[in-house]
Structure formats: structure tokens, C-alpha cells
XYZ file of C-alpha atoms in Angstrom:
756
model
C 100.592 110.728 171.059
C 98.496 107.982 172.322
C 100.661 105.731 174.722
C 99.791 102.041 175.388
C 97.939 103.223 178.395
C 95.681 105.028 176.236
C 95.016 102.450 173.886
C 94.381 100.208 177.019
C 91.884 102.690 178.117
C 90.096 102.939 174.830
C 90.276 98.763 174.474
C 88.611 98.728 177.785
C 85.838 101.267 177.131
C 84.869 99.515 173.665
C 85.279 95.886 175.003
C 82.913 96.952 177.910
C 80.300 98.517 175.598
C 80.422 95.584 173.118
C 79.760 93.291 175.868
C 76.881 95.235 177.331
C 75.352 95.583 173.856
C 75.715 91.676 173.292
C 74.453 90.938 176.945
C 71.407 93.159 176.484
C 70.562 91.608 172.932
C 70.991 87.941 174.548
C 68.360 89.024 177.183
C 66.127 91.215 174.981
C 65.863 88.480 172.192
C 64.459 86.045 174.745
C 61.318 88.047 175.818
C 58.221 87.242 173.667
C 57.235 90.849 173.342
C 60.709 91.598 171.057
C 60.338 88.545 169.041
C 59.214 90.370 166.088
C 62.033 92.673 166.425
C 64.947 90.158 166.453
C 63.423 87.609 164.291
C 61.299 89.322 161.673
C 62.716 87.474 158.801
C 60.965 84.220 160.010
C 57.770 85.935 160.653
C 57.796 87.300 156.940
C 58.497 83.859 155.889
C 55.591 82.778 157.796
C 57.054 80.098 159.571
C 57.806 81.337 162.732
C 55.343 79.487 164.928
C 55.856 80.633 168.723
C 58.298 83.034 170.317
C 60.137 80.458 172.401
C 59.986 76.668 173.176
C 59.541 77.242 176.649
C 56.089 75.951 176.680
C 53.590 77.125 179.142
C 56.051 79.063 181.248
C 56.016 81.870 178.584
C 53.861 84.989 179.125
C 53.052 87.482 176.768
C 55.563 89.921 177.900
C 58.517 88.110 179.819
C 60.207 84.691 179.271
C 60.072 83.163 182.753
C 62.032 79.790 181.479
C 65.265 80.135 183.571
C 66.840 77.438 181.346
C 66.590 79.683 178.525
C 68.811 82.056 180.036
C 71.477 79.634 181.095
C 71.943 79.247 177.128
C 71.314 82.958 176.431
C 74.543 82.904 174.320
C 73.537 80.018 171.960
C 72.992 82.570 168.936
C 76.512 82.597 168.572
C 77.101 78.877 167.315
C 73.577 79.118 165.750
C 74.946 81.916 163.442
C 78.020 79.794 162.134
C 76.035 76.539 161.771
C 73.697 77.144 158.628
C 75.855 75.645 155.650
C 76.277 78.581 152.898
C 74.065 76.715 150.085
C 71.265 76.848 152.902
C 72.233 80.299 153.672
C 71.893 81.248 149.802
C 68.714 79.649 149.609
C 67.381 81.314 152.846
C 68.603 84.844 151.938
C 69.806 85.145 148.514
C 73.259 85.297 146.871
C 73.693 88.744 147.634
C 73.684 87.959 151.297
C 76.150 85.171 151.109
C 78.609 87.089 148.760
C 78.415 89.864 151.306
C 79.687 87.569 154.139
C 82.388 86.302 152.111
C 83.812 89.935 152.243
C 84.360 89.385 155.966
C 85.617 85.911 155.038
C 88.053 87.407 152.473
C 89.386 89.807 155.186
C 90.063 86.751 157.623
C 91.831 84.684 154.504
C 94.166 87.573 153.917
C 94.895 88.808 157.507
C 95.372 85.900 159.713
C 98.318 84.354 158.044
C 99.707 88.041 157.215
C 99.451 88.573 161.084
C 101.153 85.491 162.090
C 103.890 86.169 159.744
C 104.395 89.557 160.670
C 104.619 88.880 164.370
C 106.933 86.215 163.681
C 109.420 88.115 161.395
C 108.685 91.920 161.279
C 107.652 92.567 165.111
C 111.155 91.203 166.541
C 112.978 93.517 163.843
C 111.349 96.356 164.559
C 111.483 96.148 168.494
C 115.303 95.656 168.231
C 115.879 98.695 166.246
C 116.074 101.199 169.069
C 116.090 104.495 166.624
C 113.392 106.302 168.100
C 114.701 106.443 171.360
C 117.824 108.597 169.682
C 115.798 111.027 167.945
C 115.186 114.371 170.035
C 111.982 116.141 170.609
C 109.849 113.348 169.143
C 106.758 112.094 170.992
C 106.577 108.395 170.843
C 105.122 105.439 172.711
C 105.996 101.491 173.170
C 103.490 100.794 170.571
C 105.484 102.901 168.021
C 108.805 100.850 168.869
C 106.742 97.816 167.274
C 106.675 99.773 164.052
C 109.047 100.401 161.384
C 109.863 103.740 162.631
C 112.262 101.871 165.108
C 114.249 100.312 162.289
C 117.519 102.813 161.804
C 118.031 104.436 158.739
C 119.848 102.453 155.785
C 119.889 99.503 157.934
C 119.684 95.816 156.213
C 116.843 95.186 158.430
C 114.676 96.866 155.719
C 115.119 93.663 153.417
C 112.873 92.050 155.942
C 110.148 94.576 155.301
C 110.842 94.592 151.499
C 110.460 90.786 151.291
C 107.252 90.705 153.730
C 105.664 93.402 151.485
C 106.146 91.068 148.451
C 104.995 87.924 150.268
C 102.056 89.840 151.425
C 101.171 91.326 148.238
C 101.397 87.998 146.448
C 99.172 86.363 149.079
C 96.141 89.120 149.086
C 96.441 88.673 145.073
C 96.158 84.837 145.516
C 93.248 84.885 147.838
C 91.531 87.722 145.745
C 91.900 85.408 142.387
C 90.233 82.269 144.080
C 87.775 84.564 145.681
C 86.743 86.183 142.543
C 86.775 82.854 140.666
C 84.665 81.220 143.590
C 81.842 84.234 143.426
C 81.656 84.128 139.377
C 81.159 80.548 139.971
C 78.375 80.917 142.735
C 76.837 83.579 140.587
C 76.430 81.426 137.328
C 75.373 78.480 139.351
C 72.773 80.611 141.356
C 71.295 82.172 138.027
C 71.119 78.703 136.660
C 69.055 77.223 139.181
C 67.087 80.323 140.143
C 63.137 79.768 139.918
C 61.548 82.042 137.039
C 61.756 85.801 137.569
C 59.911 88.464 135.369
C 63.615 90.351 134.856
C 64.666 86.886 133.251
C 62.408 87.631 130.236
C 62.257 91.872 130.103
C 64.562 94.483 128.782
C 64.860 98.216 129.846
C 64.683 100.574 126.757
C 65.319 104.125 127.139
C 65.556 106.956 124.924
C 62.797 105.731 122.557
C 62.830 108.229 119.624
C 59.990 110.320 118.995
C 57.636 109.611 116.026
C 55.226 111.935 114.803
C 52.528 109.491 113.776
C 52.625 107.127 116.667
C 52.578 107.053 120.831
C 55.454 106.013 122.195
C 53.754 102.673 123.136
C 52.868 102.210 119.591
C 56.372 103.006 118.575
C 57.878 100.518 120.960
C 55.385 97.740 119.905
C 56.298 98.456 116.118
C 60.082 98.558 116.581
C 60.182 95.173 118.121
C 57.748 93.470 116.270
C 59.838 94.287 113.214
C 63.388 93.713 114.767
C 62.886 90.876 117.276
C 59.607 89.526 115.406
C 60.289 85.818 116.825
C 60.697 86.715 120.438
C 58.698 89.813 121.145
C 55.880 89.238 123.559
C 54.768 92.714 125.096
C 55.846 95.757 126.845
C 54.751 98.288 129.497
C 55.512 102.035 128.614
C 56.847 104.043 131.564
C 54.765 107.055 132.953
C 55.931 109.931 134.958
C 53.846 109.237 138.132
C 56.260 110.924 140.548
C 53.456 113.278 141.722
C 50.912 110.438 142.142
C 53.519 108.640 144.034
C 53.857 111.658 146.262
C 50.286 111.668 146.797
C 49.965 108.038 147.831
C 52.907 108.198 150.225
C 51.110 111.402 151.786
C 48.055 109.716 152.087
C 49.500 106.538 153.764
C 51.065 109.038 156.219
C 47.835 110.680 157.145
C 46.323 106.993 157.563
C 48.677 106.177 159.985
C 47.646 109.517 162.035
C 43.902 108.709 161.699
C 44.834 105.322 163.077
C 46.745 106.532 165.874
C 44.055 109.032 166.975
C 41.129 106.227 166.344
C 43.282 103.965 168.705
C 43.687 106.772 171.122
C 39.678 107.252 171.275
C 39.215 103.887 171.845
C 41.245 103.729 174.902
C 39.437 106.773 176.223
C 35.853 107.257 174.784
C 34.799 110.042 176.771
C 37.583 112.398 175.846
C 37.817 112.962 172.043
C 41.454 113.596 170.706
C 42.412 116.720 169.265
C 45.407 118.158 167.002
C 46.519 121.575 165.347
C 46.239 122.153 161.930
C 49.548 123.538 161.474
C 53.025 122.309 160.180
C 53.743 119.111 162.132
C 50.956 119.716 164.587
C 52.848 122.359 166.418
C 50.597 125.305 165.733
C 47.444 126.539 164.235
C 43.963 126.015 165.447
C 42.852 123.165 167.432
C 40.372 120.749 165.927
C 38.829 117.039 166.415
C 41.746 114.714 164.961
C 39.487 111.873 163.768
C 37.531 114.359 161.852
C 40.506 116.351 160.395
C 42.322 113.312 159.275
C 38.904 111.939 157.462
C 38.529 115.158 155.838
C 42.073 115.425 154.586
C 42.373 111.862 153.237
C 38.872 112.236 151.675
C 40.687 115.400 149.719
C 43.635 113.458 148.695
C 41.695 110.678 147.517
C 40.077 113.126 145.130
C 43.623 114.659 144.041
C 44.881 111.059 143.624
C 41.860 110.239 141.197
C 42.555 113.367 139.283
C 46.166 112.640 138.987
C 45.512 109.187 137.895
C 43.153 110.562 135.101
C 45.789 113.158 133.860
C 48.595 110.504 133.715
C 46.265 108.189 131.926
C 45.217 110.695 129.297
C 48.017 113.254 128.983
C 50.453 112.171 126.278
C 53.480 114.044 127.923
C 53.173 111.832 131.047
C 54.563 108.962 129.112
C 58.052 108.657 129.163
C 60.389 107.811 126.312
C 61.343 104.458 127.923
C 59.740 101.034 128.194
C 59.835 97.493 129.836
C 59.852 95.112 127.043
C 59.424 91.370 127.559
C 60.100 88.373 125.380
C 58.882 84.950 125.031
C 62.341 83.540 126.051
C 65.291 84.315 128.041
C 67.513 83.824 125.320
C 65.696 86.587 123.301
C 65.789 88.851 126.110
C 69.614 88.085 126.440
C 70.257 89.146 122.787
C 68.260 92.186 123.363
C 69.792 93.479 126.424
C 73.358 92.756 125.067
C 73.154 94.003 121.354
C 73.090 97.493 119.932
C 69.340 97.998 118.293
C 70.134 100.881 115.837
C 72.765 102.476 113.669
C 72.227 105.353 116.076
C 74.136 104.345 119.373
C 72.177 107.123 121.247
C 68.651 106.000 120.908
C 67.030 102.614 121.550
C 69.360 101.903 124.312
C 68.634 98.618 126.202
C 69.684 97.039 129.473
C 68.739 94.151 131.714
C 65.823 95.277 133.357
C 65.935 95.114 137.429
C 63.931 93.057 139.155
C 60.332 94.700 139.824
C 61.390 95.336 143.602
C 64.393 96.796 142.413
C 63.280 99.604 140.113
C 63.481 103.016 141.315
C 60.427 104.489 139.460
C 61.247 108.235 140.343
C 64.157 108.203 137.850
C 62.569 106.567 134.956
C 60.974 109.916 134.454
C 64.311 111.742 133.964
C 65.085 112.446 130.138
C 68.024 110.679 128.800
C 69.757 114.031 127.631
C 69.900 115.367 131.414
C 71.888 112.215 132.718
C 75.237 113.482 131.479
C 74.378 117.173 132.701
C 73.531 115.700 136.146
C 76.520 113.263 136.722
C 78.838 116.181 135.714
C 77.345 118.300 138.383
C 77.400 115.386 141.120
C 80.992 114.960 140.209
C 81.685 118.678 140.959
C 79.562 118.265 144.148
C 81.475 115.152 145.257
C 84.915 116.793 145.041
C 83.717 120.018 146.906
C 82.183 117.758 149.586
C 85.443 115.632 149.679
C 87.574 118.745 150.062
C 85.443 120.898 152.718
C 85.187 117.664 154.777
C 88.865 118.064 155.312
C 88.395 120.864 157.737
C 86.425 118.664 160.474
C 88.709 115.765 159.865
C 91.545 117.854 160.721
C 90.079 119.150 163.853
C 89.588 115.692 164.812
C 92.920 114.577 164.344
C 94.346 117.613 166.329
C 92.384 115.859 169.209
C 94.915 113.399 169.023
C 97.673 115.508 170.237
C 97.442 116.427 173.798
C 100.254 119.080 173.608
C 98.867 121.020 170.602
C 95.315 121.280 172.856
C 97.495 122.742 175.873
C 99.257 125.094 173.408
C 96.119 126.456 171.916
C 94.158 126.211 175.162
C 96.206 126.507 177.988
C 93.780 127.194 180.607
C 92.309 123.562 180.000
C 95.831 122.266 181.293
C 95.147 121.096 184.478
C 91.985 119.178 183.509
C 93.880 117.441 180.631
C 96.764 116.626 182.835
C 94.671 114.123 184.834
C 95.589 110.699 183.705
C 91.605 109.612 183.119
C 90.836 112.691 181.133
C 93.976 112.351 179.217
C 93.559 108.821 178.352
C 89.412 109.405 177.241
C 90.561 112.348 175.034
C 93.508 110.264 173.282
C 92.266 106.836 173.195
C 88.504 107.240 172.753
C 87.376 110.948 171.842
C 88.939 111.173 168.225
C 87.368 107.728 166.807
C 83.804 108.842 168.518
C 83.837 112.024 166.853
C 84.727 111.084 163.625
C 82.131 108.629 163.824
C 79.625 110.940 164.307
C 80.607 112.981 161.210
C 80.486 109.908 158.821
C 77.093 108.987 160.163
C 75.491 112.101 158.057
C 77.459 111.316 155.313
C 75.904 108.322 153.512
C 72.453 109.967 152.989
C 74.081 112.792 151.299
C 75.823 110.415 149.041
C 72.693 108.544 148.242
C 70.931 111.933 147.517
C 73.567 112.581 144.970
C 73.412 109.232 143.291
C 69.763 109.668 143.013
C 70.267 113.086 141.141
C 72.593 111.241 138.966
C 69.637 109.166 137.359
C 70.196 105.541 138.139
C 67.108 103.501 137.534
C 67.326 100.535 139.986
C 67.912 100.143 143.863
C 71.061 97.909 143.407
C 72.846 100.595 141.040
C 72.033 103.218 143.272
C 73.690 101.530 146.096
C 76.697 100.401 144.035
C 76.953 104.069 142.933
C 76.530 105.546 146.439
C 79.135 103.045 148.064
C 81.834 104.165 144.962
C 81.500 107.648 146.613
C 81.746 106.726 150.073
C 84.447 104.618 149.478
C 86.271 107.645 147.460
C 85.275 109.712 150.483
C 86.652 107.627 153.384
C 90.086 106.952 151.074
C 90.800 110.749 150.919
C 89.310 112.081 154.222
C 89.133 109.436 156.713
C 92.554 107.518 155.664
C 94.769 110.015 153.758
C 93.256 113.156 155.544
C 94.014 111.308 158.795
C 97.511 110.831 158.078
C 98.485 113.977 156.434
C 96.718 116.657 158.387
C 97.274 114.713 161.625
C 101.161 114.811 160.755
C 100.796 118.352 159.761
C 99.600 119.220 163.216
C 102.275 117.201 165.053
C 104.894 118.409 163.192
C 103.865 122.267 162.230
C 106.925 123.675 164.360
C 109.499 121.581 162.712
C 108.101 122.277 159.219
C 108.254 125.948 160.125
C 111.930 125.970 161.720
C 113.587 122.847 159.756
C 114.837 122.743 155.920
C 112.444 120.686 153.772
C 114.684 117.708 153.600
C 114.405 117.003 157.195
C 110.709 117.678 157.187
C 110.199 114.956 154.514
C 112.412 112.939 157.039
C 110.156 113.582 159.964
C 106.932 112.781 157.775
C 108.287 109.212 156.971
C 108.846 108.797 160.759
C 105.775 110.034 161.697
C 103.326 108.083 159.301
C 103.723 104.725 161.388
C 102.874 106.737 164.286
C 99.055 107.303 163.207
C 98.700 103.723 163.538
C 97.408 104.287 167.249
C 94.581 106.726 165.850
C 93.286 103.753 163.394
C 93.646 101.343 166.302
C 90.986 103.564 168.238
C 88.734 103.739 165.493
C 88.823 100.036 164.867
C 87.716 99.667 168.190
C 84.810 102.125 168.345
C 83.489 101.381 164.831
C 84.662 97.911 164.209
C 84.023 96.305 167.900
C 81.483 98.554 170.075
C 79.585 99.686 166.490
C 79.034 96.268 165.230
C 77.886 95.117 168.435
C 75.422 98.268 168.605
C 74.260 96.541 165.140
C 72.873 93.488 166.642
C 71.027 95.160 169.529
C 68.772 97.030 167.188
C 67.762 99.704 169.715
C 66.103 102.082 167.327
C 63.803 99.418 165.666
C 63.293 98.000 169.141
C 61.939 101.488 170.295
C 59.895 102.220 167.129
C 58.086 98.526 167.013
C 56.831 98.956 170.571
C 55.961 102.481 169.702
C 54.136 101.863 166.774
C 52.540 98.355 168.300
C 51.163 100.514 171.161
C 49.607 103.475 169.047
C 48.913 102.117 165.870
C 48.467 98.259 165.566
C 45.032 97.006 165.558
C 45.428 93.783 163.611
C 48.145 91.028 163.066
C 48.417 92.683 159.608
C 49.345 96.015 161.242
C 51.542 94.276 163.729
C 53.563 92.684 160.566
C 53.715 96.309 159.138
C 55.535 97.504 162.169
C 58.204 95.327 162.125
C 61.156 96.842 160.471
C 63.680 94.253 159.653
C 65.990 96.345 157.721
C 68.643 94.836 155.221
C 72.210 94.814 154.543
C 72.951 98.526 153.471
C 75.740 97.785 150.762
C 76.151 101.604 150.018
C 77.810 101.946 153.511
C 78.631 98.921 154.974
C 81.139 98.076 152.051
C 83.337 101.024 151.956
C 83.429 100.841 155.819
C 84.651 97.189 155.379
C 86.965 98.481 152.644
C 88.516 100.875 155.131
C 89.824 98.275 157.066
C 91.257 96.079 154.149
C 93.233 99.518 153.722
C 94.190 99.973 157.158
C 95.297 96.278 157.374
C 97.111 96.523 154.167
C 98.881 99.628 154.757
C 100.059 98.785 158.132
C 100.697 95.028 157.726
C 104.478 95.972 156.726
C 104.545 99.413 158.660
C 103.056 98.580 162.053
C 102.131 94.990 162.277
C 100.614 95.205 165.936
C 97.369 96.818 164.306
C 96.723 93.578 162.367
C 94.735 91.687 165.390
C 92.561 94.530 165.866
C 91.801 93.950 162.047
C 91.461 90.284 162.432
C 88.919 90.720 165.519
C 86.772 93.010 163.614
C 86.548 90.612 160.891
C 85.543 87.709 162.671
C 83.416 89.344 164.945
C 81.405 91.111 162.049
C 81.165 87.741 160.131
C 79.387 86.351 163.266
C 77.076 89.176 164.102
C 76.115 90.156 160.620
C 75.487 86.346 159.541
C 73.049 86.275 162.501
C 71.277 89.415 161.263
C 71.019 87.746 157.762
C 69.575 84.769 159.274
C 67.128 86.049 161.646
C 66.683 89.716 160.791
C 67.375 91.381 157.549
C 65.053 90.961 154.480
C 66.694 92.104 151.355
C 64.990 94.775 149.186
C 66.512 93.137 146.061
C 68.498 90.352 144.659
C 71.386 90.939 142.104
C 73.174 87.728 142.480
C 76.452 89.340 143.527
C 76.657 91.928 141.018
C 78.696 93.952 143.312
C 81.745 91.928 143.569
C 83.932 93.383 140.815
C 83.740 96.841 142.957
C 84.693 94.810 145.803
C 87.797 93.395 144.066
C 88.632 96.534 142.571
C 88.390 98.510 145.959
C 90.619 95.750 147.613
C 93.396 96.086 145.136
C 92.724 99.919 145.327
C 94.163 99.672 148.892
C 96.630 97.169 148.154
C 98.434 99.661 145.354
C 98.067 102.614 148.030
C 99.696 100.356 150.421
C 102.552 99.610 148.169
C 102.743 103.291 147.330
C 102.943 104.560 150.648
C 105.513 102.010 151.398
C 107.793 103.365 148.600
C 107.432 106.776 149.858
C 108.393 105.619 153.259
C 111.479 103.483 152.297
C 112.604 106.840 150.173
C 113.073 108.417 153.849
C 114.970 105.550 155.466
C 118.162 105.966 153.431
C 117.326 102.390 151.162
C 116.820 103.838 147.660
C 118.102 100.380 146.083
C 115.350 98.714 148.189
C 112.966 101.628 146.922
C 113.686 100.793 143.175
C 112.824 97.319 144.013
C 109.515 98.178 145.217
C 108.373 99.807 142.086
C 107.469 96.678 140.252
C 104.714 95.898 143.144
C 102.017 98.423 141.934
C 102.777 97.601 138.555
C 102.229 93.631 138.655
C 99.320 94.425 141.073
C 97.656 96.405 138.478
C 98.619 93.837 135.884
C 96.554 91.740 138.161
C 93.523 93.380 138.393
C 93.552 93.564 134.582
C 93.699 89.719 134.397
C 90.999 89.141 136.824
C 88.805 91.999 135.164
C 89.154 90.102 131.829
C 88.657 86.773 133.209
C 85.783 86.988 135.563
C 83.856 90.437 134.864
C 81.862 89.334 132.080
C 80.142 86.762 134.443
C 78.683 89.757 136.294
C 78.045 91.789 133.432
C 76.186 89.515 130.926
C 74.347 86.479 130.553
C 75.618 83.818 128.523
C 73.318 82.652 126.012
C 74.222 79.109 126.279
C 72.848 79.283 130.000
C 69.659 81.091 128.778
C 68.823 78.681 126.013
C 69.597 75.608 128.913
C 66.775 77.300 130.856
C 64.229 77.775 128.175
C 64.689 74.427 127.038
C 64.281 72.735 130.371
C 61.077 75.088 131.085
C 59.465 74.477 127.834
C 59.791 70.643 128.705
C 58.727 70.798 132.172
C 55.807 73.516 131.639
C 54.512 73.318 128.113
C 51.455 75.166 128.930
C 53.174 78.067 130.707
C 50.840 81.321 130.036
C 53.898 83.878 130.041
C 51.792 86.558 129.278
C 49.616 86.158 132.396
C 52.789 85.894 134.271
C 54.507 89.256 133.137
C 50.861 91.187 132.765
C 51.430 93.435 135.727
C 54.937 92.583 136.381
C 56.507 96.134 135.573
C 53.244 98.150 136.351
C 54.144 101.162 138.567
C 53.076 100.174 142.095
C 50.760 103.210 142.325
C 48.816 102.129 139.721
C 48.282 98.405 140.763
C 44.904 98.177 141.833
C 44.177 101.290 140.112
C 42.162 102.321 137.138
C 44.988 103.405 134.296
C 44.943 102.387 130.693
C 47.520 99.789 129.999
C 48.972 99.177 126.712
C 47.781 95.721 125.256
C 50.372 93.281 123.850
C 49.909 92.735 120.037
C 49.022 89.147 118.808
C 51.827 87.027 118.079
C 52.860 87.778 114.569
C 53.778 84.212 113.008
C 50.563 84.159 110.952
C 50.950 87.676 109.292
C 53.927 88.998 107.689
C 52.923 92.462 108.093
C 53.475 94.796 111.092
C 50.514 97.262 111.729
C 51.557 100.883 112.048
C 50.142 104.589 112.055
C 52.562 106.033 109.913
C 51.720 108.013 107.042
C 55.123 108.421 105.540
C 58.317 106.461 104.830
C 60.344 109.578 106.169
C 59.145 108.930 109.708
C 59.976 105.327 109.586
C 63.643 105.941 109.367
C 63.510 106.503 113.306
C 63.536 102.817 113.552
C 66.281 101.455 111.384
C 63.745 99.273 109.677
C 63.417 100.812 105.970
C 64.081 97.436 104.337
C 61.323 95.889 106.323
C 57.881 95.246 104.617
C 55.607 97.396 106.458
C 51.483 97.367 106.324
C 49.639 100.278 106.468
């Protein structure tokens, strides 16, 4: 069990690491040569003028103005000074709402921490129970936990009361934060500039028709069923192979530029490369000529694939982006059932054009259920088998266990420095390495499930990641860690005694989570602001690939808020804080420091660095709320289990009401606020339409939407696109190629008058 000295060693290592990262960042950001690495957002907006304000002393590489070094920490107050409305205008509501997750943590845990230290810490410290238990390893930190309170003591009433107070405060803050975000979302949507997705609906599972193509069928259906509002549509093509060719050609063009630049620097020596995989083997050839020839071949393949997609009916997917003349018309279509058969003509709001995940639009609708079932099975297996390395990591937290298994390491382990590093630092860093590999696996699984937008992919991946962290990192750490520590007692003692030992040992895992918070939440967040990998990659690209200012802009990697991984990690801190708020309050300051430090760092990144891939207007907040509620209920259930081992059965019965009331609170919030994140009020849509007609009566919406939902690989290419039909106000008949009444039954429009 980690002692106070071990925690001190871990704190020293991680604080020094964090300070080193912050000082390195503060100095590197002042250098003109790094300006595009640490301020790319301002370059992308086109308003970044000069690297610094140090006048003539600034050189191309190094900042020689000593005054700027004196104020090298001024980025901290600057990150906090931008008002929230200005931040929303600058970076979008998604970024603002994401920062409010950190504020939510501060609002919840600062009052809880103060109250816990005033009430619970003195109660725990004066319990003097752990010293009376034989053969139990504990530290001074454990004496501050609930384990130090004697069984059956009236002191547990303080913990029970604080549990209710903490739960009430958490729900109170969650309610008003949910209300605030819902209000911000509605105001944001009402004030937002015109966007293609406001007028467009994604239609999936278009039924086949023997007489009409998919494009004609879509046109016919919407002219009949939405005659006053339908404007145009874009059918979806399966262009995945073409996209791969385009991506491959872009990669080869980068290599060609690299070797051309290399040749320009050394004209007397022609660069060469090997024709094998990754240029590691094969015959050696002239690099410029080789890549020029390869790009020429790919151009021919690309043109052939374009022609195939344009002429092959099987390349057309039974889906389309349908645009309407008004936002009101689009809202009605997106939020209603289009056919008596609920499995066809499925409609939903179209993602932003930059949010569309084009690869998954080609997946047949009938495959989606099978894919998602298979991925659910895979997620279960992944979660189960990851318990093995988690158990190994937790075993590292027990010095005695290592010495029993590997006795020859005893002389080394008994050294104070080695022991402190193993118990205070190593478990957290090893677990962090395991978790680095996980998000890529989970995102791949979400892609296989067939979600059609980047935002939905990230939300789904975040859901998987949260489940994994909950089961493996949190519950797995408690269960497997306890089992390793108490294995001998489990074998030699009755089951009732082992249950009591579990109740005592669960609070002792707080020391492990302290080390994890410091590794991941302190040093890890500080490493994020340094941007070491983007820094190295930019200078490599700038050295070998950049010829023009446009090339230099493309070499920038601003990155973005990775909701799929960042939000579940934040939820782990909510969970740890809520669980240990009553059990081991001394852990709470570590949580508060994490939320405060992360808020400052990520606010700076949002203002100066990140360029979001999409804007969902905080559509993820219902999931954030649900996961905090999940953490709160888990904390309540674990406290009930702990109380059951403490000889206070009556108190345990009083705790049963907590999870029930919390679940009822969640249902209340879901019914009160969630619709604001799922549907667009028709009233709001009509207001925006009316205002737009008054201010822009001559708006050509057809021209505005013409290329909005064309696959990126076709933009600028030659592909025959379906032409939207003329407005139907002057004709009561809708043109069709159908030869039979029977075929028209697919559209559920048998009563409509159809011209042939």
C-alpha cells in the first residue's frame, strides 16, 4: 500500500514534469519559428499578422526581445479573459460546452471538498480503527478514510448525512447546467448564420423501384409528399474506391514534392528510392521520375473510376440528401415518419457537409443491425480480456506481492527510491500506456457500426470508452487490486470475514487513484499544451515539403477537441471524486486541481490552437449529463455496500432511497431538456425563415445548396449530378417513368394524381 512518502514522490515527479512542460511551452511559443504550431487557429482565420509584437528585434527563428521572456506566463490570464459569448463566436458552441464540463466539475467538487474536510476528515482521523486490525497494511492516508471509523459507530451518521448533501448538491448543479446548456443551444441555433444542413435532410433506405432510378424515385416521392417545400436533392454514390485512389495520389504527391525539394537543394545528385513497400526494398530508381510515373498511372485509374461511378447504376446508394426551400419544411420532414412502412424512407437531419462521414453512407441499411450486434459482442470481449493487463498493473501497487512472486528482486525493491517510484508512479504510467491504444480500436468499431457523421462517431466511441473505463479502470482496479492484496485471507478465512475485509480495503485504493490523477490529470494535461508531436511534424514538413505559403498552411496541424477520448477521461474524474467524496475525502483536492488546471489549459488551446472538424451545437450534452448521473449512482451503490460491512444495517436501509431518487431526477431532466438536443422547434424554424425572407428576398437558395452535399472527391471533377426539378406550383402533375400502378405503391402515394 502506497504510503504518504510514496504519494509525495509521485506528486514531486508529476509536478516537476508539469512545470517542465509549462516552462518549455512558454519559451517555445515565443519563438517566431514555432508561431504556426502554437497559434494555428489565428492563421486559419487569416488574422494573425506577425509572430510577436517585439518589433525589429524579432528574427526569423529566435525571439531576441528580453521583455517578452519576463512575461512568458501571460498566456494563463489571457486564456481566462475571453468572455464566454466571445469564445462561442470564436470557436463554436461545442467548444464552449466542452469547457463547461470542467466548470461543472469545479462547481460540484469545490463545495464538496470544503464540506468534506470540515466534517468528514476529523471524523475519520479520530476513529483509530485501522491500528487495531492485525495483519492489515495501511498508511496515514488511509487513516483519513472511512476505514478508520469503528464498525457500528454513530460516526457513520455523519457520512450518511454528507452522502445525501453531496448527492443533492450534485443534482442541483447538474440541473441548472443542463438548463443553461439547453438555453445556450437554442439561442445559438436561433442566431446562427445560414448553413446547408439547416435546409437538408438525409434520407436512407430508399425502396427500389423497377421503373425509376434512385434519383428519379427520390425526386418523385418528395414532389408528391412535400410539394410546397421540396427544392432539390443529391443522391449518394459509393465512391469509397475513388476516395482511396485520391488519398493515395495525395500521398504520392507529397513524396514527389519531397524529392523535388531535395533535388533543388543538391542539383548535382539525383535522389533515388526503392520501389518496394515503404521504400525499404526493391530495385533502386530515380525518385522524381518514379513518383511522376506513379501519379500518372493513378490519374488514369482515377478517371476510369469516376466514369464507372457516373455510369454504373449499382454505384448509386439508396440514400440521398434532400434540400427544402425553408427550414420549416426541412424540420417537418426530418422529424416525422414519411411512410406507413417505418423501415423505408427514413429521414434525419443531415450533418454539416464537413461532418459527413462519406464512407458509411454506402453501407446497406439492412446490414446496420448485424454490424452493431457484432460490435457489441466485440466490445464485451475487449472489455473482458483487458482485465488481464489491468490486474497486472494493480499487482504492481503491492510491494509485498512482488517480493513474494519475485524474491530475487527484494534487495532492489527495498531501496527507498525504487520502492517509492514503483508504488507512487509506475502503476499510473503503465495504465496510461495501455489506454493510449484503446481509442483507435473503439473508433474503428464505431465506424464498422455505420454511423454517418463524425460527430455521431465520436459520441458513440465516447460511450464505448466510458464503459471500458468504468469496468476496467475503475471497477477493475478496485476488484482485482483488492483480490491481489487479500488473496491469502480469502483462502484461509470464512467468506463473511473476507466480505468485511473487502469493505475495509476498497477505500485503500484511493492511493492508486491519487497517482493516476497526478500522472494523467496533471502531467498529462501539461504535455497537451506543449504539443511536442505537432511541433516536430511541422518542422519536418516545413523543411522537406513546403514550397509556398499555402504548403506551409497545410503543414500546420491545429488538431481539435477529441470528444471520443477526452470526455470519457473527464468522466473518470467525476466518478472517482463522487465515489471517494464520502469514503476518502483527502483525494478530492487532487480532483479539484485537475479540473482547474485542465480548464485553463484547454481554454488556451481552444482560443489559439484547435480547429474543430464540425459544429453540433452541444448535441453531446445529454450524454455528459447521463454519465455524471451514472457515476453518482455507482458512488451511492458502493457506499451502500461499504456500509453493509460496517455493522450499520439501519443506515444502509436509509441509503436505498438515494439511487432511486437520483434515477428519478435523471428521468426528470431527460423529459425536461433532452428534446432541445434532438429536435428543432418549428416555431424557431419559422422565425428564422421569416426573418431571412424579409432581409434577403432575392436569395438564390438553389445556388447556395448546389454543391453542398457533393462527395468531396467529385468537387471539381466531371460527374453527372441529378438536376433538381422545376418548382411545381404551376403544374398539378408530377412527372414519372412508372408504367404500372403497382410499382407506385412503394411511395405510399396511391391517392395522389400522377401524370405519365
